[in-house]
Amino acid sequence: MPRIKSLIKFSIRLFFLGLLLGVIGFTVLWALIWPSLPDVETLRDVELQVPLRVYSAEGELMAEIGEQRRIPLSIEEIPELQRQAFLAAEDDGFYNHFGIDVVGTLRGVVGYARYLGQRRVPGGSTITQQVARRFFLTNEFSVTRKIREIFLAVKIERELEKDEIFELYLNKEFLGQRAYGVGAAAQIYYGKTIDELTLAEMAMIAGLPKAPSRDNPVSNPEAATARRGYVLDRMLAEGFISEAEWREASNTPDRARLHGPQRELDAPWVAEIVRREAVERFGASEAYTGGYEIVTTVVGELQRAADRAIQDGLDAYDKRHGWRDAEGRIEPERLDDREAVLAQLRDLPSIGDLIPAVVLEVEPEQARLLLVDGREATLLLGRIEWARPFLGRDALGASPSAVGDILAVGDRVRLREHPEGWRLAQVPEAQAALVSLKPDSGEVVALVGGLDFAASQFNRATQSRRQPGSAFKPFIYSAALDAGYTPASLVNDAPVVFDDPSQERTWKPQNFSERFFGPTRLREGMVHSRNLISVRLVMDLGLPRAIDYVTDFGFDRNEIPNGPSMALGSASITPLDLAAAYAVFANGGYRIEPHFILAIRDIENRELDLPRRPRVCADCPSPQPDRAEAAVAEPDASSEGLRSLELLPGDTAPTDAPEAETPAMELAGPPVPLHAEQVLSPQTAWLIRSMMSDVITGGTGRRALALGRDDLAGKTGTTNDQRDTWFAGFNDALVTTVWVGMDGNEELGRYEQGGRTALPIWVDYMQVALDGVPETERRIPIGIVQAAIDPVTGLRVRPGTPGAIQEWFPAGNLPPLQETVDPNAEAEDADPYEIY
């Protein structure tokens, strides 16, 4: 008995000794670690890594850019059932403990000792501990890290509310597939917002934190379903759901798959431009994680119309040049393995609206095909009649009389879907670009840089410098008008030969028709795009003067050749450059800056400052004098003896001034816009526009008459050997340019011109863009008058003269009155236009 008593006493002493040592050890650890713990208050201001989001002007999502996918939510926005699912799975005592689970922690200590620290053991980490680890620590496996985690969890619990901690957890936790937080997980796995999830889907997401790779419903559905079952069991045990709800959710098949961002508008070319601007402004790391939202100038309906117009225009061009054969072939005996065939089709790159397919069966009048999405399609003979064999850019074979003339079983081809049925198609050889902007502000409302962004990210609208051909002539004509020419001036359309330093050879320009028409009025030269007229104008103006003049439209001087060939558009410019330059004619003579961003908002939804953009605004207030200029202005007599209350930057208040005399002054009212620089007189801009209107009514742009509008003006452009084709046109509302050509600068074909390739695309787009836009007629500016002229000589004639036509002139630059041989006419010196 005494021995037992001694043993009991020893055990009690040993217990208290251990307890004392534990208290001492804990105190030492507390003293050493607690002061080094990070400031928990920073969690209140934590910035979650939220991707960059790009929107259209109407708020349609165009792109989400960033490595981490996150949709921050407040605790109130997360359904209660979703919160309960996480509590059941991860920490059912969250709202009751002080940051750590004592039992779970002791279990972890025992397990650690059992395995001598050689492996990880379940440690009972609470949600608070997981928040501490995610925000402040690493996943390092060590006792030191675990102790810091425990202390930090206690500190977090002391300084933050439970709901604040839980909200951080639900937004920060990694849930696989680049999803951080429950909002992103709902979108990525199920393509839904968090409030649209079913109970089964909520349980699946709540099961992910423990092992987001192993229990992932996309990569490992069996393990994920088992984990979901565990979460549902725990929710039932905690009383969060009924047995009926548990049974239904447990028996629900999971439909998880990867969903991209819920993009509402496909405008990748603009999204990429905006991404680069964001990186330039914020730096890559901040741009991709700072949660910025950028609202672009793009209008969704117009962007979609631009995409369709480009696809239809390139398809039409390609059909004119024949069938180049199937893209590949699958051996007929392998067509029975449907899944293998579909896998091969999926390997084909997605390009525009061209759908990959394989021919399953061929009959004389039709073919049956398997599409990449598993559907079957029937292709009728009438839908492949265009497919004459390609023999060269200007040569075609015979039209097919049966489907078998073109297709064979196993051919891999492309189809386009039309309301009237499937059509055979192929990936076009040519490329195209379209830019559409508002001429008064420079806001780009639609931009397409090629047939398909995924196939080629090269933006032909902003990066491809091509020769504009005759689309450049309006700038030469504008220079001529400002030098004293008029629309009625005669210029000799006759051969000319001279050395061109920019081409290092003798140059002999010709008209497209290879004919010459002799003395030609300037207006006729514009309407019929006579090359020799432009060349002679540059020769008369002088090359340096002409180059100086056209650079005022915004062209890069280094891209304009130092030779007379610049008269025919041999400069290297982008479609965006040309659209901005044509805006000068559309808005009455002002140079604007094309831009793509309307607003930038930070993660707190605060709108950030943007650079001021010049704009044309007839109703805006006049620009006010600079404050510094105002400060040095001569004092008004009425202000004598008064002290200014406004301080300029760097000034200090007079020391003898009473405080009441220097109040803080704020300027009220809307900001005064930055007025665009006038680079062309309203009179010259109006005359050029008048001449380009005739290009549409009676010249190379006649296809635009299909729009049935009288307020359009524009110009076609075609370069040597039909390598580049253009149409640039406008009215008061929009300026739109279209380019069509080959990336490798090959010839498009002998009969391909701007009016045949680019103009139909422009018409298709503008049909949508101008729908509902009322016609407007730009007012005739002061100083422009109309007079009757002889269409042959360009000289003025008396009113009523047979064969005379009306022409517009600057009031101070009317041509002389043509002498008359009619003895009954008035005296020669009696000018009917002289009113003084």
PDB file of N, CA and C in Angstrom, residues 305-351:
ATOM      1  N   ALA A 305     -21.920  42.718 -86.080  1.00  0.00           N
ATOM      2  CA  ALA A 305     -22.142  42.978 -87.510  1.00  0.00           C
ATOM      3  C   ALA A 305     -20.820  43.016 -88.262  1.00  0.00           C
ATOM      4  N   ALA A 306     -19.789  43.581 -87.650  1.00  0.00           N
ATOM      5  CA  ALA A 306     -18.474  43.644 -88.293  1.00  0.00           C
ATOM      6  C   ALA A 306     -17.900  42.241 -88.487  1.00  0.00           C
ATOM      7  N   ASP A 307     -18.023  41.397 -87.469  1.00  0.00           N
ATOM      8  CA  ASP A 307     -17.533  40.023 -87.596  1.00  0.00           C
ATOM      9  C   ASP A 307     -18.241  39.277 -88.723  1.00  0.00           C
ATOM     10  N   ARG A 308     -19.580  39.409 -88.760  1.00  0.00           N
ATOM     11  CA  ARG A 308     -20.334  38.714 -89.825  1.00  0.00           C
ATOM     12  C   ARG A 308     -19.949  39.234 -91.193  1.00  0.00           C
ATOM     13  N   ALA A 309     -19.789  40.534 -91.320  1.00  0.00           N
ATOM     14  CA  ALA A 309     -19.455  41.117 -92.614  1.00  0.00           C
ATOM     15  C   ALA A 309     -18.094  40.630 -93.105  1.00  0.00           C
ATOM     16  N   ILE A 310     -17.120  40.551 -92.199  1.00  0.00           N
ATOM     17  CA  ILE A 310     -15.788  40.060 -92.572  1.00  0.00           C
ATOM     18  C   ILE A 310     -15.869  38.600 -93.007  1.00  0.00           C
ATOM     19  N   GLN A 311     -16.566  37.776 -92.243  1.00  0.00           N
ATOM     20  CA  GLN A 311     -16.678  36.357 -92.582  1.00  0.00           C
ATOM     21  C   GLN A 311     -17.378  36.167 -93.919  1.00  0.00           C
ATOM     22  N   ASP A 312     -18.479  36.897 -94.142  1.00  0.00           N
ATOM     23  CA  ASP A 312     -19.207  36.769 -95.411  1.00  0.00           C
ATOM     24  C   ASP A 312     -18.382  37.288 -96.578  1.00  0.00           C
ATOM     25  N   GLY A 313     -17.683  38.403 -96.369  1.00  0.00           N
ATOM     26  CA  GLY A 313     -16.890  38.973 -97.457  1.00  0.00           C
ATOM     27  C   GLY A 313     -15.740  38.091 -97.874  1.00  0.00           C
ATOM     28  N   LEU A 314     -15.031  37.509 -96.909  1.00  0.00           N
ATOM     29  CA  LEU A 314     -13.925  36.618 -97.243  1.00  0.00           C
ATOM     30  C   LEU A 314     -14.433  35.317 -97.849  1.00  0.00           C
ATOM     31  N   ASP A 315     -15.584  34.848 -97.379  1.00  0.00           N
ATOM     32  CA  ASP A 315     -16.178  33.643 -97.956  1.00  0.00           C
ATOM     33  C   ASP A 315     -16.547  33.888 -99.420  1.00  0.00           C
ATOM     34  N   ALA A 316     -17.122  35.060 -99.699  1.00  0.00           N
ATOM     35  CA  ALA A 316     -17.502  35.382-101.074  1.00  0.00           C
ATOM     36  C   ALA A 316     -16.269  35.482-101.971  1.00  0.00           C
ATOM     37  N   TYR A 317     -15.198  36.125-101.461  1.00  0.00           N
ATOM     38  CA  TYR A 317     -13.962  36.205-102.249  1.00  0.00           C
ATOM     39  C   TYR A 317     -13.439  34.803-102.553  1.00  0.00           C
ATOM     40  N   ASP A 318     -13.421  33.952-101.526  1.00  0.00           N
ATOM     41  CA  ASP A 318     -12.853  32.614-101.702  1.00  0.00           C
ATOM     42  C   ASP A 318     -13.648  31.798-102.710  1.00  0.00           C
ATOM     43  N   LYS A 319     -14.953  31.932-102.675  1.00  0.00           N
ATOM     44  CA  LYS A 319     -15.788  31.183-103.617  1.00  0.00           C
ATOM     45  C   LYS A 319     -15.537  31.615-105.058  1.00  0.00           C
ATOM     46  N   ARG A 320     -15.207  32.873-105.268  1.00  0.00           N
ATOM     47  CA  ARG A 320     -14.931  33.349-106.631  1.00  0.00           C
ATOM     48  C   ARG A 320     -13.691  32.694-107.221  1.00  0.00           C
ATOM     49  N   HIS A 321     -12.836  32.153-106.354  1.00  0.00           N
ATOM     50  CA  HIS A 321     -11.557  31.612-106.833  1.00  0.00           C
ATOM     51  C   HIS A 321     -11.473  30.099-106.752  1.00  0.00           C
ATOM     52  N   GLY A 322     -12.596  29.443-106.437  1.00  0.00           N
ATOM     53  CA  GLY A 322     -12.658  28.003-106.614  1.00  0.00           C
ATOM     54  C   GLY A 322     -12.261  27.168-105.406  1.00  0.00           C
ATOM     55  N   TRP A 323     -12.434  25.867-105.567  1.00  0.00           N
ATOM     56  CA  TRP A 323     -12.238  24.867-104.506  1.00  0.00           C
ATOM     57  C   TRP A 323     -10.808  24.363-104.527  1.00  0.00           C
ATOM     58  N   ARG A 324     -10.141  24.440-103.367  1.00  0.00           N
ATOM     59  CA  ARG A 324      -8.733  24.050-103.277  1.00  0.00           C
ATOM     60  C   ARG A 324      -8.558  22.649-102.707  1.00  0.00           C
ATOM     61  N   ASP A 325      -9.619  21.876-102.623  1.00  0.00           N
ATOM     62  CA  ASP A 325      -9.599  20.484-102.162  1.00  0.00           C
ATOM     63  C   ASP A 325      -9.800  20.421-100.643  1.00  0.00           C
ATOM     64  N   ALA A 326     -10.067  19.202-100.166  1.00  0.00           N
ATOM     65  CA  ALA A 326     -10.333  18.970 -98.747  1.00  0.00           C
ATOM     66  C   ALA A 326      -9.087  19.262 -97.915  1.00  0.00           C
ATOM     67  N   GLU A 327      -9.307  19.548 -96.621  1.00  0.00           N
ATOM     68  CA  GLU A 327      -8.192  19.848 -95.726  1.00  0.00           C
ATOM     69  C   GLU A 327      -7.409  18.592 -95.360  1.00  0.00           C
ATOM     70  N   GLY A 328      -8.041  17.456 -95.433  1.00  0.00           N
ATOM     71  CA  GLY A 328      -7.385  16.202 -95.076  1.00  0.00           C
ATOM     72  C   GLY A 328      -8.322  15.044 -95.355  1.00  0.00           C
ATOM     73  N   ARG A 329      -7.933  13.883 -94.877  1.00  0.00           N
ATOM     74  CA  ARG A 329      -8.729  12.706 -95.203  1.00  0.00           C
ATOM     75  C   ARG A 329      -8.617  11.675 -94.080  1.00  0.00           C
ATOM     76  N   ILE A 330      -9.739  11.031 -93.778  1.00  0.00           N
ATOM     77  CA  ILE A 330      -9.776   9.913 -92.845  1.00  0.00           C
ATOM     78  C   ILE A 330     -10.118   8.665 -93.649  1.00  0.00           C
ATOM     79  N   GLU A 331      -9.354   7.622 -93.447  1.00  0.00           N
ATOM     80  CA  GLU A 331      -9.591   6.415 -94.221  1.00  0.00           C
ATOM     81  C   GLU A 331     -11.020   5.903 -93.993  1.00  0.00           C
ATOM     82  N   PRO A 332     -11.765   5.578 -95.065  1.00  0.00           N
ATOM     83  CA  PRO A 332     -13.176   5.175 -94.934  1.00  0.00           C
ATOM     84  C   PRO A 332     -13.410   4.045 -93.942  1.00  0.00           C
ATOM     85  N   GLU A 333     -12.462   3.082 -93.864  1.00  0.00           N
ATOM     86  CA  GLU A 333     -12.672   1.955 -92.949  1.00  0.00           C
ATOM     87  C   GLU A 333     -12.606   2.375 -91.483  1.00  0.00           C
ATOM     88  N   ARG A 334     -12.114   3.574 -91.191  1.00  0.00           N
ATOM     89  CA  ARG A 334     -12.016   4.043 -89.805  1.00  0.00           C
ATOM     90  C   ARG A 334     -13.207   4.906 -89.412  1.00  0.00           C
ATOM     91  N   LEU A 335     -14.122   5.133 -90.333  1.00  0.00           N
ATOM     92  CA  LEU A 335     -15.253   6.007 -90.034  1.00  0.00           C
ATOM     93  C   LEU A 335     -16.250   5.365 -89.077  1.00  0.00           C
ATOM     94  N   ASP A 336     -16.197   4.048 -88.917  1.00  0.00           N
ATOM     95  CA  ASP A 336     -17.125   3.385 -88.008  1.00  0.00           C
ATOM     96  C   ASP A 336     -16.833   3.710 -86.540  1.00  0.00           C
ATOM     97  N   ASP A 337     -15.602   4.088 -86.242  1.00  0.00           N
ATOM     98  CA  ASP A 337     -15.238   4.454 -84.867  1.00  0.00           C
ATOM     99  C   ASP A 337     -15.559   5.935 -84.675  1.00  0.00           C
ATOM    100  N   ARG A 338     -16.793   6.186 -84.308  1.00  0.00           N
ATOM    101  CA  ARG A 338     -17.300   7.556 -84.254  1.00  0.00           C
ATOM    102  C   ARG A 338     -16.485   8.441 -83.304  1.00  0.00           C
ATOM    103  N   GLU A 339     -16.155   7.923 -82.125  1.00  0.00           N
ATOM    104  CA  GLU A 339     -15.428   8.723 -81.149  1.00  0.00           C
ATOM    105  C   GLU A 339     -14.036   9.090 -81.664  1.00  0.00           C
ATOM    106  N   ALA A 340     -13.380   8.157 -82.336  1.00  0.00           N
ATOM    107  CA  ALA A 340     -12.055   8.443 -82.887  1.00  0.00           C
ATOM    108  C   ALA A 340     -12.149   9.496 -83.995  1.00  0.00           C
ATOM    109  N   VAL A 341     -13.203   9.424 -84.798  1.00  0.00           N
ATOM    110  CA  VAL A 341     -13.405  10.410 -85.868  1.00  0.00           C
ATOM    111  C   VAL A 341     -13.641  11.788 -85.275  1.00  0.00           C
ATOM    112  N   LEU A 342     -14.493  11.859 -84.248  1.00  0.00           N
ATOM    113  CA  LEU A 342     -14.773  13.140 -83.602  1.00  0.00           C
ATOM    114  C   LEU A 342     -13.512  13.721 -82.974  1.00  0.00           C
ATOM    115  N   ALA A 343     -12.674  12.848 -82.417  1.00  0.00           N
ATOM    116  CA  ALA A 343     -11.419  13.316 -81.823  1.00  0.00           C
ATOM    117  C   ALA A 343     -10.527  13.956 -82.879  1.00  0.00           C
ATOM    118  N   GLN A 344     -10.480  13.354 -84.080  1.00  0.00           N
ATOM    119  CA  GLN A 344      -9.685  13.943 -85.160  1.00  0.00           C
ATOM    120  C   GLN A 344     -10.252  15.277 -85.607  1.00  0.00           C
ATOM    121  N   LEU A 345     -11.589  15.382 -85.656  1.00  0.00           N
ATOM    122  CA  LEU A 345     -12.212  16.650 -86.042  1.00  0.00           C
ATOM    123  C   LEU A 345     -11.927  17.730 -85.010  1.00  0.00           C
ATOM    124  N   ARG A 346     -11.934  17.340 -83.734  1.00  0.00           N
ATOM    125  CA  ARG A 346     -11.671  18.329 -82.685  1.00  0.00           C
ATOM    126  C   ARG A 346     -10.238  18.829 -82.730  1.00  0.00           C
ATOM    127  N   ASP A 347      -9.349  18.054 -83.329  1.00  0.00           N
ATOM    128  CA  ASP A 347      -7.958  18.495 -83.452  1.00  0.00           C
ATOM    129  C   ASP A 347      -7.799  19.604 -84.478  1.00  0.00           C
ATOM    130  N   LEU A 348      -8.777  19.757 -85.364  1.00  0.00           N
ATOM    131  CA  LEU A 348      -8.708  20.827 -86.357  1.00  0.00           C
ATOM    132  C   LEU A 348      -8.922  22.168 -85.669  1.00  0.00           C
ATOM    133  N   PRO A 349      -8.163  23.178 -86.026  1.00  0.00           N
ATOM    134  CA  PRO A 349      -8.343  24.488 -85.378  1.00  0.00           C
ATOM    135  C   PRO A 349      -9.711  25.081 -85.700  1.00  0.00           C
ATOM    136  N   SER A 350     -10.310  25.730 -84.720  1.00  0.00           N
ATOM    137  CA  SER A 350     -11.576  26.421 -84.926  1.00  0.00           C
ATOM    138  C   SER A 350     -11.287  27.757 -85.588  1.00  0.00           C
ATOM    139  N   ILE A 351     -11.907  28.027 -86.711  1.00  0.00           N
ATOM    140  CA  ILE A 351     -11.659  29.257 -87.466  1.00  0.00           C
ATOM    141  C   ILE A 351     -12.992  29.885 -87.842  1.00  0.00           C
TER     142      ILE A 351
END
